[in-house]
Amino acid sequence: MSYSTTTMADHHHHHHYHHNKDEEKPVDYKKEEKHHKHLEQLGELGAVAAGAYALHEKHQAKKEPEHAHKHKIEEEIAAVVAVGAGGYAFHEHHEKKEEEKAHGKKHHHLF
């Protein structure tokens, strides 16, 4: 019976997962800002959609008293989703503002 006598030094190990390509190229701050704006808008859209669904379920609970409990639960779930999406939109708005602030964009607040 023969045993292999290769050692770790004999093997070539390539660890591509250790390389971070973002470190090699400069960050496009305009693109980052646009990305945060896009995510903010998606959060807003999610909040509006979930809020509309919550109102729909509230209406259904009144319209179908025999299924009112189910509709009230779905209304509450949709309301929680709406609040979460609104919070996410607010977070992304803050991220966008931080990105702008860090890269010299001036804001003129009229109010």
GROMACS .gro file of N, CA, C and O in nm:
model
  444
    1MET      N    1   0.084  -0.116   0.000
    1MET     CA    2   0.000   0.000   0.000
    1MET      C    3   0.089   0.123   0.000
    1MET      O    4   0.183   0.132   0.076
    2SER      N    5   0.063   0.216  -0.089
    2SER     CA    6   0.147   0.335  -0.092
    2SER      C    7   0.067   0.456  -0.044
    2SER      O    8  -0.051   0.469  -0.071
    3TYR      N    9   0.136   0.539   0.026
    3TYR     CA   10   0.074   0.661   0.079
    3TYR      C   11   0.129   0.781   0.005
    3TYR      O   12   0.248   0.785  -0.028
    4SER      N   13   0.045   0.877  -0.019
    4SER     CA   14   0.090   0.999  -0.085
    4SER      C   15   0.172   1.081   0.014
    4SER      O   16   0.135   1.094   0.131
    5THR      N   17   0.280   1.134  -0.033
    5THR     CA   18   0.366   1.215   0.054
    5THR      C   19   0.359   1.363   0.019
    5THR      O   20   0.451   1.437   0.047
    6THR      N   21   0.253   1.404  -0.044
    6THR     CA   22   0.241   1.546  -0.077
    6THR      C   23   0.210   1.625   0.049
    6THR      O   24   0.142   1.577   0.139
    7THR      N   25   0.264   1.742   0.054
    7THR     CA   26   0.241   1.830   0.168
    7THR      C   27   0.159   1.950   0.124
    7THR      O   28   0.135   1.969   0.004
    8MET      N   29   0.122   2.031   0.219
    8MET     CA   30   0.046   2.153   0.187
    8MET      C   31   0.126   2.243   0.094
    8MET      O   32   0.071   2.313   0.011
    9ALA      N   33   0.257   2.241   0.105
    9ALA     CA   34   0.341   2.325   0.020
    9ALA      C   35   0.336   2.279  -0.125
    9ALA      O   36   0.363   2.357  -0.216
   10ASP      N   37   0.304   2.154  -0.147
   10ASP     CA   38   0.297   2.100  -0.283
   10ASP      C   39   0.171   2.143  -0.358
   10ASP      O   40   0.165   2.132  -0.479
   11HIS      N   41   0.069   2.188  -0.285
   11HIS     CA   42  -0.058   2.224  -0.347
   11HIS      C   43  -0.068   2.375  -0.365
   11HIS      O   44  -0.022   2.452  -0.281
   12HIS      N   45  -0.126   2.413  -0.474
   12HIS     CA   46  -0.151   2.555  -0.498
   12HIS      C   47  -0.295   2.584  -0.458
   12HIS      O   48  -0.387   2.525  -0.512
   13HIS      N   49  -0.312   2.672  -0.363
   13HIS     CA   50  -0.446   2.706  -0.316
   13HIS      C   51  -0.483   2.844  -0.366
   13HIS      O   52  -0.408   2.940  -0.346
   14HIS      N   53  -0.596   2.852  -0.430
   14HIS     CA   54  -0.646   2.980  -0.478
   14HIS      C   55  -0.770   3.016  -0.399
   14HIS      O   56  -0.869   2.944  -0.403
   15HIS      N   57  -0.762   3.125  -0.328
   15HIS     CA   58  -0.875   3.170  -0.247
   15HIS      C   59  -0.931   3.298  -0.307
   15HIS      O   60  -0.906   3.406  -0.260
   16HIS      N   61  -1.006   3.282  -0.413
   16HIS     CA   62  -1.063   3.399  -0.481
   16HIS      C   63  -1.166   3.471  -0.395
   16HIS      O   64  -1.188   3.589  -0.412
   17TYR      N   65  -1.227   3.401  -0.304
   17TYR     CA   66  -1.330   3.461  -0.222
   17TYR      C   67  -1.273   3.562  -0.123
   17TYR      O   68  -1.346   3.635  -0.061
   18HIS      N   69  -1.142   3.568  -0.107
   18HIS     CA   70  -1.082   3.666  -0.017
   18HIS      C   71  -1.063   3.802  -0.084
   18HIS      O   72  -1.043   3.901  -0.017
   19HIS      N   73  -1.064   3.804  -0.214
   19HIS     CA   74  -1.041   3.929  -0.286
   19HIS      C   75  -1.169   4.010  -0.293
   19HIS      O   76  -1.274   3.960  -0.330
   20ASN      N   77  -1.158   4.138  -0.261
   20ASN     CA   78  -1.273   4.227  -0.269
   20ASN      C   79  -1.250   4.322  -0.386
   20ASN      O   80  -1.166   4.411  -0.379
   21LYS      N   81  -1.325   4.303  -0.491
   21LYS     CA   82  -1.306   4.383  -0.612
   21LYS      C   83  -1.340   4.530  -0.591
   21LYS      O   84  -1.289   4.615  -0.662
   22ASP      N   85  -1.425   4.561  -0.493
   22ASP     CA   86  -1.461   4.700  -0.466
   22ASP      C   87  -1.340   4.781  -0.419
   22ASP      O   88  -1.334   4.900  -0.439
   23GLU      N   89  -1.244   4.714  -0.356
   23GLU     CA   90  -1.126   4.784  -0.308
   23GLU      C   91  -1.036   4.826  -0.422
   23GLU      O   92  -0.958   4.918  -0.409
   24GLU      N   93  -1.045   4.757  -0.534
   24GLU     CA   94  -0.955   4.783  -0.645
   24GLU      C   95  -0.999   4.898  -0.735
   24GLU      O   96  -0.918   4.958  -0.801
   25LYS      N   97  -1.128   4.927  -0.739
   25LYS     CA   98  -1.175   5.036  -0.825
   25LYS      C   99  -1.240   5.145  -0.740
   25LYS      O  100  -1.297   5.116  -0.635
   26PRO      N  101  -1.230   5.268  -0.785
   26PRO     CA  102  -1.288   5.378  -0.706
   26PRO      C  103  -1.440   5.370  -0.699
   26PRO      O  104  -1.506   5.319  -0.789
   27VAL      N  105  -1.494   5.420  -0.590
   27VAL     CA  106  -1.639   5.419  -0.568
   27VAL      C  107  -1.701   5.533  -0.648
   27VAL      O  108  -1.653   5.646  -0.644
   28ASP      N  109  -1.806   5.503  -0.719
   28ASP     CA  110  -1.881   5.605  -0.793
   28ASP      C  111  -1.989   5.659  -0.700
   28ASP      O  112  -2.093   5.597  -0.681
   29TYR      N  113  -1.962   5.775  -0.639
   29TYR     CA  114  -2.052   5.828  -0.538
   29TYR      C  115  -2.187   5.870  -0.594
   29TYR      O  116  -2.289   5.857  -0.529
   30LYS      N  117  -2.188   5.917  -0.718
   30LYS     CA  118  -2.316   5.952  -0.782
   30LYS      C  119  -2.402   5.827  -0.796
   30LYS      O  120  -2.522   5.830  -0.773
   31LYS      N  121  -2.338   5.717  -0.832
   31LYS     CA  122  -2.410   5.590  -0.847
   31LYS      C  123  -2.462   5.542  -0.711
   31LYS      O  124  -2.576   5.494  -0.702
   32GLU      N  125  -2.379   5.556  -0.607
   32GLU     CA  126  -2.422   5.520  -0.472
   32GLU      C  127  -2.543   5.602  -0.429
   32GLU      O  128  -2.639   5.550  -0.372
   33GLU      N  129  -2.537   5.732  -0.456
   33GLU     CA  130  -2.646   5.822  -0.421
   33GLU      C  131  -2.775   5.783  -0.493
   33GLU      O  132  -2.882   5.777  -0.433
   34LYS      N  133  -2.763   5.753  -0.622
   34LYS     CA  134  -2.879   5.710  -0.701
   34LYS      C  135  -2.935   5.579  -0.646
   34LYS      O  136  -3.057   5.560  -0.642
   35HIS      N  137  -2.846   5.490  -0.605
   35HIS     CA  138  -2.888   5.361  -0.552
   35HIS      C  139  -2.971   5.380  -0.425
   35HIS      O  140  -3.077   5.319  -0.409
   36HIS      N  141  -2.924   5.467  -0.335
   36HIS     CA  142  -2.998   5.493  -0.211
   36HIS      C  143  -3.132   5.561  -0.242
   36HIS      O  144  -3.232   5.532  -0.177
   37LYS      N  145  -3.133   5.650  -0.341
   37LYS     CA  146  -3.257   5.716  -0.378
   37LYS      C  147  -3.357   5.612  -0.431
   37LYS      O  148  -3.476   5.616  -0.397
   38HIS      N  149  -3.308   5.520  -0.513
   38HIS     CA  150  -3.394   5.416  -0.569
   38HIS      C  151  -3.452   5.328  -0.458
   38HIS      O  152  -3.573   5.298  -0.457
   39LEU      N  153  -3.367   5.289  -0.362
   39LEU     CA  154  -3.415   5.206  -0.251
   39LEU      C  155  -3.514   5.283  -0.164
   39LEU      O  156  -3.611   5.225  -0.114
   40GLU      N  157  -3.490   5.414  -0.147
   40GLU     CA  158  -3.584   5.498  -0.072
   40GLU      C  159  -3.721   5.498  -0.141
   40GLU      O  160  -3.825   5.481  -0.075
   41GLN      N  161  -3.721   5.513  -0.272
   41GLN     CA  162  -3.846   5.514  -0.347
   41GLN      C  163  -3.917   5.379  -0.339
   41GLN      O  164  -4.040   5.374  -0.328
   42LEU      N  165  -3.840   5.270  -0.342
   42LEU     CA  166  -3.902   5.137  -0.329
   42LEU      C  167  -3.964   5.121  -0.190
   42LEU      O  168  -4.072   5.062  -0.178
   43GLY      N  169  -3.899   5.172  -0.088
   43GLY     CA  170  -3.954   5.167   0.048
   43GLY      C  171  -4.084   5.246   0.056
   43GLY      O  172  -4.181   5.202   0.118
   44GLU      N  173  -4.084   5.364  -0.007
   44GLU     CA  174  -4.206   5.446  -0.008
   44GLU      C  175  -4.319   5.374  -0.079
   44GLU      O  176  -4.434   5.373  -0.031
   45LEU      N  177  -4.288   5.315  -0.193
   45LEU     CA  178  -4.389   5.241  -0.269
   45LEU      C  179  -4.444   5.124  -0.188
   45LEU      O  180  -4.565   5.100  -0.185
   46GLY      N  181  -4.355   5.053  -0.119
   46GLY     CA  182  -4.398   4.942  -0.034
   46GLY      C  183  -4.489   4.989   0.078
   46GLY      O  184  -4.588   4.923   0.111
   47ALA      N  185  -4.455   5.104   0.137
   47ALA     CA  186  -4.537   5.158   0.246
   47ALA      C  187  -4.676   5.196   0.195
   47ALA      O  188  -4.777   5.166   0.261
   48VAL      N  189  -4.682   5.258   0.080
   48VAL     CA  190  -4.812   5.298   0.023
   48VAL      C  191  -4.895   5.174  -0.013
   48VAL      O  192  -5.014   5.168   0.019
   49ALA      N  193  -4.830   5.076  -0.076
   49ALA     CA  194  -4.902   4.955  -0.116
   49ALA      C  195  -4.955   4.879   0.006
   49ALA      O  196  -5.071   4.836   0.008
   50ALA      N  197  -4.872   4.863   0.108
   50ALA     CA  198  -4.915   4.791   0.228
   50ALA      C  199  -5.023   4.869   0.302
   50ALA      O  200  -5.118   4.810   0.355
   51GLY      N  201  -5.013   5.002   0.304
   51GLY     CA  202  -5.116   5.085   0.366
   51GLY      C  203  -5.249   5.072   0.294
   51GLY      O  204  -5.355   5.061   0.357
   52ALA      N  205  -5.243   5.069   0.161
   52ALA     CA  206  -5.365   5.053   0.082
   52ALA      C  207  -5.427   4.916   0.108
   52ALA      O  208  -5.550   4.903   0.120
   53TYR      N  209  -5.344   4.813   0.119
   53TYR     CA  210  -5.395   4.679   0.146
   53TYR      C  211  -5.458   4.671   0.286
   53TYR      O  212  -5.561   4.607   0.304
   54ALA      N  213  -5.397   4.741   0.382
   54ALA     CA  214  -5.454   4.745   0.518
   54ALA      C  215  -5.593   4.808   0.514
   54ALA      O  216  -5.687   4.758   0.578
   55LEU      N  217  -5.607   4.918   0.441
   55LEU     CA  218  -5.739   4.982   0.429
   55LEU      C  219  -5.839   4.891   0.359
   55LEU      O  220  -5.957   4.885   0.398
   56HIS      N  221  -5.793   4.819   0.258
   56HIS     CA  222  -5.880   4.724   0.187
   56HIS      C  223  -5.931   4.617   0.284
   56HIS      O  224  -6.050   4.584   0.284
   57GLU      N  225  -5.841   4.563   0.366
   57GLU     CA  226  -5.880   4.458   0.461
   57GLU      C  227  -5.975   4.514   0.567
   57GLU      O  228  -6.066   4.444   0.611
   58LYS      N  229  -5.954   4.638   0.607
   58LYS     CA  230  -6.046   4.701   0.703
   58LYS      C  231  -6.186   4.709   0.643
   58LYS      O  232  -6.287   4.680   0.710
   59HIS      N  233  -6.192   4.747   0.516
   59HIS     CA  234  -6.321   4.755   0.446
   59HIS      C  235  -6.385   4.616   0.435
   59HIS      O  236  -6.506   4.600   0.456
   60GLN      N  237  -6.303   4.516   0.403
   60GLN     CA  238  -6.354   4.380   0.389
   60GLN      C  239  -6.409   4.327   0.522
   60GLN      O  240  -6.507   4.252   0.523
   61ALA      N  241  -6.347   4.365   0.633
   61ALA     CA  242  -6.394   4.321   0.764
   61ALA      C  243  -6.535   4.372   0.791
   61ALA      O  244  -6.618   4.300   0.848
   62LYS      N  245  -6.563   4.495   0.748
   62LYS     CA  246  -6.698   4.551   0.765
   62LYS      C  247  -6.796   4.488   0.667
   62LYS      O  248  -6.912   4.462   0.700
   63LYS      N  249  -6.748   4.461   0.547
   63LYS     CA  250  -6.833   4.408   0.440
   63LYS      C  251  -6.870   4.261   0.463
   63LYS      O  252  -6.980   4.218   0.428
   64GLU      N  253  -6.778   4.185   0.520
   64GLU     CA  254  -6.799   4.042   0.544
   64GLU      C  255  -6.785   4.011   0.693
   64GLU      O  256  -6.681   3.961   0.737
   65PRO      N  257  -6.887   4.038   0.772
   65PRO     CA  258  -6.876   4.015   0.917
   65PRO      C  259  -6.843   3.871   0.956
   65PRO      O  260  -6.779   3.847   1.058
   66GLU      N  261  -6.881   3.775   0.871
   66GLU     CA  262  -6.853   3.634   0.902
   66GLU      C  263  -6.703   3.602   0.893
   66GLU      O  264  -6.656   3.503   0.950
   67HIS      N  265  -6.627   3.685   0.822
   67HIS     CA  266  -6.481   3.667   0.809
   67HIS      C  267  -6.405   3.785   0.869
   67HIS      O  268  -6.287   3.807   0.838
   68ALA      N  269  -6.470   3.860   0.955
   68ALA     CA  270  -6.412   3.983   1.010
   68ALA      C  271  -6.280   3.958   1.083
   68ALA      O  272  -6.185   4.035   1.067
   69HIS      N  273  -6.274   3.849   1.159
   69HIS     CA  274  -6.152   3.822   1.235
   69HIS      C  275  -6.031   3.804   1.142
   69HIS      O  276  -5.923   3.861   1.165
   70LYS      N  277  -6.049   3.726   1.036
   70LYS     CA  278  -5.942   3.703   0.938
   70LYS      C  279  -5.899   3.835   0.875
   70LYS      O  280  -5.779   3.863   0.861
   71HIS      N  281  -5.996   3.919   0.837
   71HIS     CA  282  -5.963   4.046   0.772
   71HIS      C  283  -5.893   4.142   0.868
   71HIS      O  284  -5.801   4.215   0.827
   72LYS      N  285  -5.932   4.140   0.994
   72LYS     CA  286  -5.866   4.227   1.093
   72LYS      C  287  -5.720   4.186   1.114
   72LYS      O  288  -5.632   4.271   1.126
   73ILE      N  289  -5.695   4.056   1.116
   73ILE     CA  290  -5.557   4.008   1.130
   73ILE      C  291  -5.473   4.050   1.009
   73ILE      O  292  -5.362   4.101   1.024
   74GLU      N  293  -5.529   4.033   0.891
   74GLU     CA  294  -5.457   4.072   0.770
   74GLU      C  295  -5.436   4.224   0.764
   74GLU      O  296  -5.333   4.271   0.718
   75GLU      N  297  -5.535   4.299   0.813
   75GLU     CA  298  -5.521   4.445   0.820
   75GLU      C  299  -5.404   4.483   0.910
   75GLU      O  300  -5.322   4.569   0.875
   76GLU      N  301  -5.395   4.418   1.026
   76GLU     CA  302  -5.288   4.449   1.121
   76GLU      C  303  -5.151   4.411   1.065
   76GLU      O  304  -5.054   4.484   1.082
   77ILE      N  305  -5.144   4.297   0.998
   77ILE     CA  306  -5.017   4.255   0.937
   77ILE      C  307  -4.975   4.356   0.830
   77ILE      O  308  -4.859   4.398   0.825
   78ALA      N  309  -5.069   4.397   0.746
   78ALA     CA  310  -5.039   4.494   0.641
   78ALA      C  311  -4.996   4.628   0.702
   78ALA      O  312  -4.905   4.694   0.649
   79ALA      N  313  -5.057   4.666   0.813
   79ALA     CA  314  -5.019   4.792   0.879
   79ALA      C  315  -4.876   4.784   0.931
   79ALA      O  316  -4.798   4.880   0.919
   80VAL      N  317  -4.837   4.670   0.987
   80VAL     CA  318  -4.700   4.651   1.035
   80VAL      C  319  -4.602   4.656   0.918
   80VAL      O  320  -4.495   4.719   0.928
   81VAL      N  321  -4.637   4.593   0.808
   81VAL     CA  322  -4.551   4.596   0.689
   81VAL      C  323  -4.537   4.740   0.639
   81VAL      O  324  -4.427   4.783   0.602
   82ALA      N  325  -4.646   4.815   0.639
   82ALA     CA  326  -4.642   4.955   0.594
   82ALA      C  327  -4.548   5.037   0.681
   82ALA      O  328  -4.467   5.116   0.631
   83VAL      N  329  -4.555   5.017   0.812
   83VAL     CA  330  -4.465   5.090   0.904
   83VAL      C  331  -4.320   5.049   0.880
   83VAL      O  332  -4.231   5.134   0.875
   84GLY      N  333  -4.297   4.920   0.861
   84GLY     CA  334  -4.161   4.872   0.834
   84GLY      C  335  -4.105   4.929   0.705
   84GLY      O  336  -3.990   4.972   0.699
   85ALA      N  337  -4.185   4.930   0.600
   85ALA     CA  338  -4.141   4.984   0.471
   85ALA      C  339  -4.116   5.134   0.482
   85ALA      O  340  -4.019   5.186   0.424
   86GLY      N  341  -4.199   5.203   0.558
   86GLY     CA  342  -4.177   5.346   0.580
   86GLY      C  343  -4.048   5.371   0.656
   86GLY      O  344  -3.972   5.464   0.623
   87GLY      N  345  -4.019   5.288   0.753
   87GLY     CA  346  -3.893   5.298   0.827
   87GLY      C  347  -3.774   5.272   0.738
   87GLY      O  348  -3.671   5.340   0.747
   88TYR      N  349  -3.787   5.174   0.648
   88TYR     CA  350  -3.680   5.144   0.554
   88TYR      C  351  -3.657   5.262   0.459
   88TYR      O  352  -3.543   5.300   0.432
   89ALA      N  353  -3.767   5.322   0.411
   89ALA     CA  354  -3.755   5.439   0.323
   89ALA      C  355  -3.685   5.553   0.396
   89ALA      O  356  -3.599   5.621   0.340
   90PHE      N  357  -3.721   5.573   0.523
   90PHE     CA  358  -3.657   5.678   0.603
   90PHE      C  359  -3.508   5.649   0.619
   90PHE      O  360  -3.425   5.739   0.606
   91HIS      N  361  -3.474   5.524   0.645
   91HIS     CA  362  -3.334   5.484   0.659
   91HIS      C  363  -3.256   5.514   0.530
   91HIS      O  364  -3.147   5.570   0.535
   92GLU      N  365  -3.313   5.476   0.416
   92GLU     CA  366  -3.244   5.500   0.288
   92GLU      C  367  -3.234   5.649   0.258
   92GLU      O  368  -3.136   5.694   0.200
   93HIS      N  369  -3.335   5.726   0.298
   93HIS     CA  370  -3.330   5.871   0.281
   93HIS      C  371  -3.210   5.926   0.360
   93HIS      O  372  -3.133   6.008   0.310
   94HIS      N  373  -3.193   5.876   0.481
   94HIS     CA  374  -3.082   5.919   0.565
   94HIS      C  375  -2.948   5.878   0.502
   94HIS      O  376  -2.853   5.957   0.500
   95GLU      N  377  -2.941   5.756   0.449
   95GLU     CA  378  -2.819   5.710   0.383
   95GLU      C  379  -2.784   5.798   0.263
   95GLU      O  380  -2.668   5.831   0.241
   96LYS      N  381  -2.886   5.835   0.186
   96LYS     CA  382  -2.865   5.921   0.070
   96LYS      C  383  -2.811   6.057   0.114
   96LYS      O  384  -2.717   6.111   0.055
   97LYS      N  385  -2.870   6.112   0.220
   97LYS     CA  386  -2.825   6.243   0.271
   97LYS      C  387  -2.682   6.235   0.322
   97LYS      O  388  -2.603   6.327   0.302
   98GLU      N  389  -2.647   6.125   0.389
   98GLU     CA  390  -2.510   6.107   0.438
   98GLU      C  391  -2.412   6.100   0.321
   98GLU      O  392  -2.303   6.155   0.327
   99GLU      N  393  -2.452   6.030   0.215
   99GLU     CA  394  -2.369   6.018   0.096
   99GLU      C  395  -2.347   6.157   0.034
   99GLU      O  396  -2.235   6.192  -0.004
  100GLU      N  397  -2.453   6.235   0.025
  100GLU     CA  398  -2.443   6.370  -0.030
  100GLU      C  399  -2.354   6.458   0.059
  100GLU      O  400  -2.268   6.530   0.009
  101LYS      N  401  -2.375   6.451   0.188
  101LYS     CA  402  -2.300   6.533   0.283
  101LYS      C  403  -2.151   6.500   0.278
  101LYS      O  404  -2.067   6.588   0.282
  102ALA      N  405  -2.120   6.371   0.267
  102ALA     CA  406  -1.982   6.327   0.266
  102ALA      C  407  -1.909   6.370   0.139
  102ALA      O  408  -1.786   6.373   0.137
  103HIS      N  409  -1.982   6.404   0.036
  103HIS     CA  410  -1.918   6.437  -0.091
  103HIS      C  411  -1.953   6.576  -0.141
  103HIS      O  412  -1.957   6.601  -0.261
  104GLY      N  413  -1.981   6.666  -0.048
  104GLY     CA  414  -1.986   6.807  -0.078
  104GLY      C  415  -2.110   6.863  -0.144
  104GLY      O  416  -2.106   6.973  -0.196
  105LYS      N  417  -2.220   6.792  -0.143
  105LYS     CA  418  -2.343   6.848  -0.200
  105LYS      C  419  -2.406   6.940  -0.098
  105LYS      O  420  -2.425   6.903   0.018
  106LYS      N  421  -2.437   7.059  -0.139
  106LYS     CA  422  -2.497   7.155  -0.046
  106LYS      C  423  -2.649   7.150  -0.057
  106LYS      O  424  -2.704   7.132  -0.163
  107HIS      N  425  -2.714   7.167   0.058
  107HIS     CA  426  -2.859   7.166   0.063
  107HIS      C  427  -2.908   7.300   0.112
  107HIS      O  428  -2.860   7.352   0.211
  108HIS      N  429  -3.002   7.355   0.042
  108HIS     CA  430  -3.063   7.482   0.084
  108HIS      C  431  -3.201   7.450   0.136
  108HIS      O  432  -3.290   7.412   0.060
  109HIS      N  433  -3.217   7.465   0.265
  109HIS     CA  434  -3.346   7.435   0.326
  109HIS      C  435  -3.429   7.563   0.327
  109HIS      O  436  -3.390   7.664   0.383
  110LEU      N  437  -3.544   7.556   0.262
  110LEU     CA  438  -3.631   7.673   0.254
  110LEU      C  439  -3.727   7.678   0.370
  110LEU      O  440  -3.782   7.784   0.400
  111PHE      N  441  -3.751   7.566   0.434
  111PHE     CA  442  -3.846   7.561   0.545
  111PHE      C  443  -3.781   7.509   0.670
  111PHE      O  444  -3.694   7.432   0.671
   0.00000   0.00000   0.00000
